[in-house]
CSV table of C-alpha atoms in Angstrom, one decimal:
chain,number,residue,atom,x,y,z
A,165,UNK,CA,5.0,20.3,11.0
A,166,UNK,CA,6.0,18.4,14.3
A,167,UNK,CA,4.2,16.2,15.8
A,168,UNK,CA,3.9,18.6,18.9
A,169,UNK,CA,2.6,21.2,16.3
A,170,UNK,CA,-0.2,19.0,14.9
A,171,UNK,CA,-3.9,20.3,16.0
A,172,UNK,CA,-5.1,19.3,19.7
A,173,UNK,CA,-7.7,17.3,18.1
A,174,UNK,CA,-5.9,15.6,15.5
A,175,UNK,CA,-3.2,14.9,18.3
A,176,UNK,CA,-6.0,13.0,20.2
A,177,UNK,CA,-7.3,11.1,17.4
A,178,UNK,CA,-3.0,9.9,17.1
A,179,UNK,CA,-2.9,9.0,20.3
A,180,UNK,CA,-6.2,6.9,20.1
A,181,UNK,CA,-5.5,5.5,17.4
A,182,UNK,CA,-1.9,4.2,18.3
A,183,UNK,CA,-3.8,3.1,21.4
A,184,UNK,CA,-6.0,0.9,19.4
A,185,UNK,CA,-3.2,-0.4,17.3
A,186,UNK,CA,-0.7,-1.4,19.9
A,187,UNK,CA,-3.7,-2.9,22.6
A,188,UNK,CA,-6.2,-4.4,19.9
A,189,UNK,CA,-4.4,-5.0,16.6
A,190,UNK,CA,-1.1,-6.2,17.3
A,191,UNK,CA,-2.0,-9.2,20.1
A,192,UNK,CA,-3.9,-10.3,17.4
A,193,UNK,CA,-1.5,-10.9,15.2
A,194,UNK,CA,-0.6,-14.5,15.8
A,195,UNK,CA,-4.1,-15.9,15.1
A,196,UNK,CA,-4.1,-13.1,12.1
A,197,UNK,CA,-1.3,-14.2,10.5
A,198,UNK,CA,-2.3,-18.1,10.2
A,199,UNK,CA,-4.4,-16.9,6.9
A,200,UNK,CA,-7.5,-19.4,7.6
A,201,UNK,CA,-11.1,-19.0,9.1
A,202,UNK,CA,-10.2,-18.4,12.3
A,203,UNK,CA,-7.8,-15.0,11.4
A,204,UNK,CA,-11.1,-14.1,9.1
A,205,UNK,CA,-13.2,-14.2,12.0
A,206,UNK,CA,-10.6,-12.1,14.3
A,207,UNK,CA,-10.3,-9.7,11.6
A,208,UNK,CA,-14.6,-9.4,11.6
A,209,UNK,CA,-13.7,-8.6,15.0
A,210,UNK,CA,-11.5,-5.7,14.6
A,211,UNK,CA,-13.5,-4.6,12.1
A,212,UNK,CA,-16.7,-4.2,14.6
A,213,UNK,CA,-14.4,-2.8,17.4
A,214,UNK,CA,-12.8,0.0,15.1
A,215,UNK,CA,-15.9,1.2,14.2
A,216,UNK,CA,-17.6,1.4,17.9
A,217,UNK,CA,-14.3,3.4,18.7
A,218,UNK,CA,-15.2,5.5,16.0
A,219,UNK,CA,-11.6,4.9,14.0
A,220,UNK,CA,-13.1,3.5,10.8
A,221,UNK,CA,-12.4,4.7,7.2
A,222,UNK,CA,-10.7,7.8,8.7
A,223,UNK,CA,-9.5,8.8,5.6
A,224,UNK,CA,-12.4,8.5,3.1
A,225,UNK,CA,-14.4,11.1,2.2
A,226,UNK,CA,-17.3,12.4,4.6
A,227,UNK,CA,-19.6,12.3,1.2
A,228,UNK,CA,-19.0,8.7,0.6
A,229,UNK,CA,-19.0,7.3,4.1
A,230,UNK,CA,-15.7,7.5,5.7
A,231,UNK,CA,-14.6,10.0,8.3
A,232,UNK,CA,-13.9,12.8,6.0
A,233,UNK,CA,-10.2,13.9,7.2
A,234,UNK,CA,-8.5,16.0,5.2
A,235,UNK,CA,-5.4,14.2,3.1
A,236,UNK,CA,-2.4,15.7,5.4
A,237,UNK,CA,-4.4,14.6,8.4
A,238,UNK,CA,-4.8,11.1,7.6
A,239,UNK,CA,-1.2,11.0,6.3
A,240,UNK,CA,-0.3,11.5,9.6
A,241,UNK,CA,-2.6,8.8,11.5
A,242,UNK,CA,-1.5,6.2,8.6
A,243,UNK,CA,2.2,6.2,10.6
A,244,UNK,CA,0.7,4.8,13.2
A,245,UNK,CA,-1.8,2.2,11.5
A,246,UNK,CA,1.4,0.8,9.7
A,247,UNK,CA,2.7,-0.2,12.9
A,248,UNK,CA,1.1,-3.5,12.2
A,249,UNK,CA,0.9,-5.1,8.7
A,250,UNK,CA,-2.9,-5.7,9.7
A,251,UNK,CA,-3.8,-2.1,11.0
A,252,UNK,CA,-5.2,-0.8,7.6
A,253,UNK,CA,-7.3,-4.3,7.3
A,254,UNK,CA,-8.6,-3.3,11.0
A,255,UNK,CA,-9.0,0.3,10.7
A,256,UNK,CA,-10.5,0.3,6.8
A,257,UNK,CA,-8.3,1.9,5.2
A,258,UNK,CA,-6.9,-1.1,2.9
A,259,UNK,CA,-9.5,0.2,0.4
A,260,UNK,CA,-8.1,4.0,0.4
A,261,UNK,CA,-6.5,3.7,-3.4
A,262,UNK,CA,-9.7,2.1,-4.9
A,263,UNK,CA,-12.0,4.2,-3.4
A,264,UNK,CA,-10.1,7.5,-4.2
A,265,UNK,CA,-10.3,5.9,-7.8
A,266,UNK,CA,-14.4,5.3,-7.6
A,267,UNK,CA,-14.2,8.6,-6.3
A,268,UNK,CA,-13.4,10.6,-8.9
A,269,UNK,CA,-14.3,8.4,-11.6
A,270,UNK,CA,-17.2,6.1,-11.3
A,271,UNK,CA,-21.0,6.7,-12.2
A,272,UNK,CA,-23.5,7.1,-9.6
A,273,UNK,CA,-24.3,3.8,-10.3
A,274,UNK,CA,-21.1,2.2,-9.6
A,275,UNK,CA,-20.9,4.2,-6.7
A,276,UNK,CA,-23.7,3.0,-5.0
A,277,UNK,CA,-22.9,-0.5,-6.5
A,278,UNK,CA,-19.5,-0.9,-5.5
A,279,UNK,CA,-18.0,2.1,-3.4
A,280,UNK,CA,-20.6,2.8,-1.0
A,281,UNK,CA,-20.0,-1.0,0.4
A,282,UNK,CA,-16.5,-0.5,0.0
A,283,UNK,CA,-15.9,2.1,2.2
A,284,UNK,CA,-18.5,0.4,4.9
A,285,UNK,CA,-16.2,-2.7,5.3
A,286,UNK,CA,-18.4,-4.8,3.5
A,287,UNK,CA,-16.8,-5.7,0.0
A,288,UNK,CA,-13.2,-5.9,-0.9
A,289,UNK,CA,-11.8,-4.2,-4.3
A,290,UNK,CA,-8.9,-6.0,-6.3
A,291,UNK,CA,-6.7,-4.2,-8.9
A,292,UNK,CA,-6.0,-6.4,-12.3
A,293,UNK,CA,-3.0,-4.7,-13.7
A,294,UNK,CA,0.1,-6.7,-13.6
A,295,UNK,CA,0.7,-9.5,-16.5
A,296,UNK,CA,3.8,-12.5,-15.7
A,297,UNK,CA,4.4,-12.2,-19.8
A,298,UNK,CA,5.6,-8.5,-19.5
A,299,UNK,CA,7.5,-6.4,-17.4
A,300,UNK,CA,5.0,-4.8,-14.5
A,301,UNK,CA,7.4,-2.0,-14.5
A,302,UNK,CA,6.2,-0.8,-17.9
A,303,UNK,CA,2.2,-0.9,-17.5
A,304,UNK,CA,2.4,0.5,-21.3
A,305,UNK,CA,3.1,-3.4,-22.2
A,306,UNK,CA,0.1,-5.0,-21.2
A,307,UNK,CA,-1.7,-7.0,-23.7
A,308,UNK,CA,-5.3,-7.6,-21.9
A,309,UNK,CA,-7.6,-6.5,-24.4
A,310,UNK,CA,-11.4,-5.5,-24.0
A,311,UNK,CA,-13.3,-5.2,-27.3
A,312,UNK,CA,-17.0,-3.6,-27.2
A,313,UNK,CA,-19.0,-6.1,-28.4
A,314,UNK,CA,-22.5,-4.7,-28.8
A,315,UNK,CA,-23.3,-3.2,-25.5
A,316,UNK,CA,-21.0,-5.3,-23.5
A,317,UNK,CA,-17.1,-5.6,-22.8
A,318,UNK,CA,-15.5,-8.7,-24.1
A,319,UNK,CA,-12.2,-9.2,-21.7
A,320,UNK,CA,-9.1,-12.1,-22.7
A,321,UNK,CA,-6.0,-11.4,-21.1
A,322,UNK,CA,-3.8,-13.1,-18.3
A,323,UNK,CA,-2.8,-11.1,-14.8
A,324,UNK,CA,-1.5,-12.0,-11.8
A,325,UNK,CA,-0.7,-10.5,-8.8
A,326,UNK,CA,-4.3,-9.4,-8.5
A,327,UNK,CA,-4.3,-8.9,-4.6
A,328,UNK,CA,-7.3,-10.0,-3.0
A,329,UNK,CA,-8.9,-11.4,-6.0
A,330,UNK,CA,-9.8,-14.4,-3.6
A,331,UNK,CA,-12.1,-12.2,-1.8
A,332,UNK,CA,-12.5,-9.4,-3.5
A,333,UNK,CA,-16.0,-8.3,-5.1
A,334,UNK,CA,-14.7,-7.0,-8.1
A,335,UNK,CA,-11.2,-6.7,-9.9
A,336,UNK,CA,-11.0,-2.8,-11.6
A,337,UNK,CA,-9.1,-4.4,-14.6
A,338,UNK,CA,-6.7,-2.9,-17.1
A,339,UNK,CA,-7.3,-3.6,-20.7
A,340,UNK,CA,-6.6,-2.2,-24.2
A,341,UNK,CA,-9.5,-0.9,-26.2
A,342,UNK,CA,-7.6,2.1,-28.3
A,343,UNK,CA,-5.1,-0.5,-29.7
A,344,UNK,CA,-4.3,2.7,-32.1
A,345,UNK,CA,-4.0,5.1,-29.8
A,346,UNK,CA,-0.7,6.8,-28.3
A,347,UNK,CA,0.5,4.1,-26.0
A,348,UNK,CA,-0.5,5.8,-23.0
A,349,UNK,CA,-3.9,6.3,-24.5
A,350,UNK,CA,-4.5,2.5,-25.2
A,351,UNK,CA,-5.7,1.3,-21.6
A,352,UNK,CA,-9.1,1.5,-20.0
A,353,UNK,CA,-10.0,0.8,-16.9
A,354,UNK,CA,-13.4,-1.7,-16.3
A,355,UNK,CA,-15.4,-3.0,-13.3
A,356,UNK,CA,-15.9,-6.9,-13.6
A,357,UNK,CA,-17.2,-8.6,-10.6
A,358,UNK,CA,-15.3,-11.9,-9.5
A,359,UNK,CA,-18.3,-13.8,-10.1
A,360,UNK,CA,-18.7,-13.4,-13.5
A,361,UNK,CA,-18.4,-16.0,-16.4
A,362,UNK,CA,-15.2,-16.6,-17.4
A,363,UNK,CA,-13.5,-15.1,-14.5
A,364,UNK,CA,-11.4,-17.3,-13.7
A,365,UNK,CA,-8.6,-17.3,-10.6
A,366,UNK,CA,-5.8,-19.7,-11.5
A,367,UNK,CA,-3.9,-20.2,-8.1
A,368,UNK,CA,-3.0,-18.0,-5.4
A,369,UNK,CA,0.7,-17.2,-6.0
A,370,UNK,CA,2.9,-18.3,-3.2
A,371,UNK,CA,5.5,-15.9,-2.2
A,372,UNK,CA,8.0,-15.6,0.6
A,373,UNK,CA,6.6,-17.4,3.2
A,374,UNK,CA,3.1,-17.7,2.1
A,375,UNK,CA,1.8,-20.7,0.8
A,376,UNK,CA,-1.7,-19.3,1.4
A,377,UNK,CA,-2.1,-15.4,0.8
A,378,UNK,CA,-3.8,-13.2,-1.7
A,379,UNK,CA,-1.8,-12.7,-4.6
A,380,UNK,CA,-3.6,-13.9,-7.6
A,381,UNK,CA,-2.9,-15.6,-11.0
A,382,UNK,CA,-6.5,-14.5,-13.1
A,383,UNK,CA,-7.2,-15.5,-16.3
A,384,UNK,CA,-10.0,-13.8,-18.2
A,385,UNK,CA,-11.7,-16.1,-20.5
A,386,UNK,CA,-14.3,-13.8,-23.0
A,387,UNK,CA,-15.4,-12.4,-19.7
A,388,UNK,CA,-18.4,-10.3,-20.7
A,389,UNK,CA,-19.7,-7.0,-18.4
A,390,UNK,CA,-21.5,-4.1,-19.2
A,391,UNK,CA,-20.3,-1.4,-21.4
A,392,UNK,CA,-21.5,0.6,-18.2
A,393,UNK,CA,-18.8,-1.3,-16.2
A,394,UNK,CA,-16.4,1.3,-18.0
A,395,UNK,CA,-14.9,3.6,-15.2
A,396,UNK,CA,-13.9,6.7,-16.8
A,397,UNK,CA,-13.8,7.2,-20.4
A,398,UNK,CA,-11.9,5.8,-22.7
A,399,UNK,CA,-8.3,5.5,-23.1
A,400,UNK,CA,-7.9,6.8,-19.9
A,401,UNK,CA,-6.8,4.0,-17.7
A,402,UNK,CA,-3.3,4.6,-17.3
A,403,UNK,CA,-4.0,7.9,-16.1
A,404,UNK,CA,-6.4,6.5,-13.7
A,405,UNK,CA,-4.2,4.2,-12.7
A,406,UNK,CA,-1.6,7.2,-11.7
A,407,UNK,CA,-4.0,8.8,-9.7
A,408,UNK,CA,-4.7,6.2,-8.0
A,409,UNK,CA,-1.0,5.1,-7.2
A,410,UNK,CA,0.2,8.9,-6.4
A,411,UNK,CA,-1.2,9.2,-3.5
A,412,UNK,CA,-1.1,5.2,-2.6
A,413,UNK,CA,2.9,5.7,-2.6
A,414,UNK,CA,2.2,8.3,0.4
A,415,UNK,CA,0.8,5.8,2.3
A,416,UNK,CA,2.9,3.1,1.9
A,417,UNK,CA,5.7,5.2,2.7
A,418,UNK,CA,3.9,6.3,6.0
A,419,UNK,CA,2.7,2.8,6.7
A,420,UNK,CA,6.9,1.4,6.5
A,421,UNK,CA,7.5,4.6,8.8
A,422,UNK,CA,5.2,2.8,11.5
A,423,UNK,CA,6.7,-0.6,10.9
A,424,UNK,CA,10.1,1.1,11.1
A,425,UNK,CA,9.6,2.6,14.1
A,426,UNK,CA,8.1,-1.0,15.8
A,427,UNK,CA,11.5,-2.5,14.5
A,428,UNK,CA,13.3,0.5,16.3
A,429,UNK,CA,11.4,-0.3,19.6
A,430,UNK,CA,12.3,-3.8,19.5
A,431,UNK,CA,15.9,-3.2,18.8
A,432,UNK,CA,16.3,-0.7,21.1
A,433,UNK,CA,15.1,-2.9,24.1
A,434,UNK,CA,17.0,-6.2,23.3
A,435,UNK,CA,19.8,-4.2,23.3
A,436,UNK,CA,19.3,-3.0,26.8
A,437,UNK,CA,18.2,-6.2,28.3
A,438,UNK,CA,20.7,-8.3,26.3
A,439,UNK,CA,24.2,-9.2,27.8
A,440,UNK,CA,26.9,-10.7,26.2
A,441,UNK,CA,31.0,-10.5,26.5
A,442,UNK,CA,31.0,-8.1,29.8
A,443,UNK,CA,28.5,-5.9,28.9
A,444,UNK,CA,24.7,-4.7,27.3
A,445,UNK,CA,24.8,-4.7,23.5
A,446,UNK,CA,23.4,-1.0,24.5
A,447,UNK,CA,27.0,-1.0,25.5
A,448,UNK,CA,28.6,-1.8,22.1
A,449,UNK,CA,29.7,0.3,19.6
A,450,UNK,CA,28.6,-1.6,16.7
A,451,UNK,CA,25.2,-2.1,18.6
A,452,UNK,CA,25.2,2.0,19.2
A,453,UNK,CA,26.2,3.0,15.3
A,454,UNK,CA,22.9,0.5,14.1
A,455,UNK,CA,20.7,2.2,16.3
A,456,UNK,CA,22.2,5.9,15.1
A,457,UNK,CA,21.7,4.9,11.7
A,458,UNK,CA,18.6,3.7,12.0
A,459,UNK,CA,17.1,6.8,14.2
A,460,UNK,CA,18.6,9.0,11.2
A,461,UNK,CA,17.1,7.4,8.0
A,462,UNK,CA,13.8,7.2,9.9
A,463,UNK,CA,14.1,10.3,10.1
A,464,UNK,CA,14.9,11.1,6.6
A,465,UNK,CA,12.6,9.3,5.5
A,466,UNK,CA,10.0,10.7,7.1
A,467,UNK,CA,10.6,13.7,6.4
A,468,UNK,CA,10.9,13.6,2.6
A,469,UNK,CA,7.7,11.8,3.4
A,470,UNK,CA,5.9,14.7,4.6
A,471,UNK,CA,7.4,17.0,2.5
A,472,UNK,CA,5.8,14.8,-0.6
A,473,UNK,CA,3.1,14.9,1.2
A,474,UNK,CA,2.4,18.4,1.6
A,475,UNK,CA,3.7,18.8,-2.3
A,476,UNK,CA,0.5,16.4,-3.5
A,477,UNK,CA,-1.8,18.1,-0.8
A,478,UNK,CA,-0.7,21.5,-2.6
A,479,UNK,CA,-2.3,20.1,-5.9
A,480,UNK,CA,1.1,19.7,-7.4
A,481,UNK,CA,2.1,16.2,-9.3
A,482,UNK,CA,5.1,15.7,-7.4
A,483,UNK,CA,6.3,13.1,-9.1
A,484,UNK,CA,10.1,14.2,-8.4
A,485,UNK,CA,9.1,13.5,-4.4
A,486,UNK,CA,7.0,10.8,-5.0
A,487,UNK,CA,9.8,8.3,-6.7
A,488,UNK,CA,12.4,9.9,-4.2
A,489,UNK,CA,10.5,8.1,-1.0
A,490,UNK,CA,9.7,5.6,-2.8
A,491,UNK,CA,13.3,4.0,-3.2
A,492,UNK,CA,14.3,5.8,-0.1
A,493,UNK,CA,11.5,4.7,1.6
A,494,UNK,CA,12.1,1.1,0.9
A,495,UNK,CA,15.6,0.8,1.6
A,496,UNK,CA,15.2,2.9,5.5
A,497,UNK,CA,12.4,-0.5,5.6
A,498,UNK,CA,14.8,-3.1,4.8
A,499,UNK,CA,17.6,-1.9,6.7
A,500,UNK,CA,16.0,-0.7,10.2
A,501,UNK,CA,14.4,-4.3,10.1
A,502,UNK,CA,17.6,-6.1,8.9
A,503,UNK,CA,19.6,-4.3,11.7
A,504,UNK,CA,16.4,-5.7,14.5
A,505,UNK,CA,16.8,-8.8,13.6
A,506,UNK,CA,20.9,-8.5,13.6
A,507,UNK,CA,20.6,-7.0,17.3
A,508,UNK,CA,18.8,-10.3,17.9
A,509,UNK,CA,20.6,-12.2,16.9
A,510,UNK,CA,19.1,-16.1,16.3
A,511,UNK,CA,15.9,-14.8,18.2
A,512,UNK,CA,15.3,-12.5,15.1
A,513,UNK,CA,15.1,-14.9,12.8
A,514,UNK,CA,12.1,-17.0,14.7
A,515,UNK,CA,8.8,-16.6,14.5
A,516,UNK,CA,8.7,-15.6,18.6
A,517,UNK,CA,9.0,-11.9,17.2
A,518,UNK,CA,6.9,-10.2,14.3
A,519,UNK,CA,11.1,-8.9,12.7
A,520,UNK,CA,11.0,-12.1,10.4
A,521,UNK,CA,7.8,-11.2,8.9
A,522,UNK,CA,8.7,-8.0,8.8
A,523,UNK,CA,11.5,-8.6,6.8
A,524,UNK,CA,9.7,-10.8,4.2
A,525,UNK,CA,7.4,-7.8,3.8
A,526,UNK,CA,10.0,-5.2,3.3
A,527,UNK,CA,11.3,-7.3,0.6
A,528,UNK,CA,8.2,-6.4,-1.4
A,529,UNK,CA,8.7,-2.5,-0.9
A,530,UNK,CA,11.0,-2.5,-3.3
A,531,UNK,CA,8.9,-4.0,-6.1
A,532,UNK,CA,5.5,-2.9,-5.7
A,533,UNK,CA,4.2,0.6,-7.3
A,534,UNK,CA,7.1,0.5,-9.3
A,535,UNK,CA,10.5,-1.2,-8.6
A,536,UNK,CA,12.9,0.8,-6.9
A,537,UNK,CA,15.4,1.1,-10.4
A,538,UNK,CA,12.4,2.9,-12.5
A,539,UNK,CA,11.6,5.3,-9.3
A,540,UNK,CA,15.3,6.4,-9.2
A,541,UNK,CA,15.9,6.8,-13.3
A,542,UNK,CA,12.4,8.9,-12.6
A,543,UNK,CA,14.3,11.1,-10.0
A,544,UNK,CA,17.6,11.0,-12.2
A,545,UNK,CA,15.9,12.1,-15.8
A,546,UNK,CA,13.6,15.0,-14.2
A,547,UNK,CA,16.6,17.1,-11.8
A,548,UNK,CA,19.2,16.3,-14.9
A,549,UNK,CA,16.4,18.5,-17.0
A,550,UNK,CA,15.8,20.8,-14.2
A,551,UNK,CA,18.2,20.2,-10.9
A,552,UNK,CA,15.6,21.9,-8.7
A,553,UNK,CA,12.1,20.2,-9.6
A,554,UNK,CA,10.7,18.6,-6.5
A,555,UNK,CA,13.7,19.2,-4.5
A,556,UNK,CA,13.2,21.5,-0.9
A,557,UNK,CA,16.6,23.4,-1.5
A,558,UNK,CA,15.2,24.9,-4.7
């Protein structure tokens, strides 16, 4: 579906929202990005605003608080929140994984515990999944155990890159309590609040330009919680996990659309209001063949995008698409950004444009929710078996 095809009032709701983005989101971003009391405050600020103008939580279901919009609608509106690296912190829609996840799995009273202020803005959720001793690309290797100890959970283990442990509420930690089960059957998933004994965060990792940031190095000392901190049964948290990161990979790939398209913008007008050696670089062929090229993988991408979309929205796995705009994803990111900053020349490079940031965050496309090599031997292993699975020529 075009854009020009989408529903009148779906087509509004775009337009409003890319209104809010480009006018309230993204002049904040300077005091935003300086990570410190004062971008906490702004951020309060486009939290309150986004809800008067009725954008909050778009996504989320009606039942638990959120707007209720069906999944292919909000895949759509989540193009134009990634325009800016802060629009799903403004718009609430940074908690969509986790609270698809509490969703379909937690009790009533986890629910009421820990979604319900989730989706209102007033809680943050953290994932505890990823361990430095083992590879993140093979969750199967974790080593966090949780043994039932009486009527409550006894965690050890070591994670980091626990984003937003700083200030979440609660990490939904990965652990094994089947240590004999297949190894996709060894993992649960538990609920342990950040405040709880033994929780312990390390450092915040610094990473590309951060010193400050969110991603976390957790130890977990004996932490005790609940055996009603369980979500799901089980054994079942690697399959939780999957749910939660099928349709995550969606919106990540929508959100890099948005950023792509901001990078295009800015590309597109330096080069006609930049003049060097007789002539615009609008002028220049080398100038013309980076903006081509970067007009036809956003396109690509996007539409691969959409078609995985539509596949998950269909109840399908679609786990052939999925990895495919993944890596594809990733690499339209890095390249429309790189060539921005290229057209820019020493300007892109400076702080005096959002490209260099930009750039540092495309780095990570490529690693998180599975590095770019494992998506592709995915894609390669599944059309060898069958050369049509997942693929729209079939």
């Amino acid at each position: 579906m075009m854009v020009d095809q989408l529903p009148e009032e779906l087509r509004v709701l775009k337009t409003q929202l890319k209104t809010f983005i480009n006018e309230v989101v993204i002049p904040s971003e300077p005091e935003l990005m300086n990570e410190d009391a004062n971008s906490e405050r702004v951020a309060a600020e486009l939290k309150i605003k986004a809800k008067e103008a009725g954008l909050w939580a778009l996504g989320h279901p009606s039942e638990i608080g959120g707007g209720g919009l069906p999944f292919m609608d909000f895949v759509y509106l989540n193009e134009v929140i990634g325009r800016s690296h802060w629009g799903q912190w403004a718009v609430g829609s940074l908690s969509m994984q986790d609270s698809i996840m509490l969703h379909l799995y937690a009790s009533d009273e986890q629910r009421e515990r820990f979604l319900e202020p989730l989706v209102a803005g007033e809680i943050y959720p953290s994932v505890g999944l990823t361990e430095p001793e083992v590879a993140g690309s093979d969750p199967t290797q974790m080593q966090a155990t949780a043994v039932l100890d009486g009527d409550e959970w006894v965690i050890s283990g070591h994670k980091w890159f626990t984003s937003g442990a700083n200030r979440a509420a609660f990490t939904t930690v990965f652990a094994i309590t089947e240590p004999d089960a297949e190894k996709h059957n060894k993992f649960s998933s538990i609920i342990v609040p950040t405040d709880t004994e033994g929780y312990e965060i390390v450092r915040v990792v610094p990473t590309m330009g951060h010193t400050g940031g969110n991603h976390c190095e957790v130890n977990y000392n004996d932490v005790r919680v609940p055996y009603e901190n369980l979500l799901g049964g089980r054994g079942q948290g690697f399959h939780i996990a999957q749910k939660r990161l099928g349709p995550g990979r969606i919106f990540h790939s929508m959100r890099w659309l948005g950023q792509a398209q901001r990078a295009f913008e800015l590309m597109c007008e330096r080069a006609k209001m930049r003049y060097a050696h007789g002539s615009y670089l609008a002028e220049k062929g080398d100038i013309q063949a980076m903006i081509a090229e970067s007009a036809a993988e956003i396109q690509a991408a996007r539409m691969m995008t959409l078609d995985a979309a539509r596949a998950i929205d269909s109840g399908r796995e679609a786990r052939t698409e999925i990895s495919l705009i993944k890596f594809w994803g990733a690499r339209m990111l890095h390249n429309v950004v790189d060539r921005a900053i290229q057209v820019h020349g020493a300007l892109g490079v400076t702080s005096d444009t959002p490209l260099e940031f930009m750039y540092r965050e495309a780095r990570y496309a490529r690693l998180y929710d599975g590095p770019d090599e494992v998506h592709r031997m995915v894609v390669a292993r599944r059309l060898v078996r069958d050369p049509y699975e997942g693929v729209p020529w079939a």
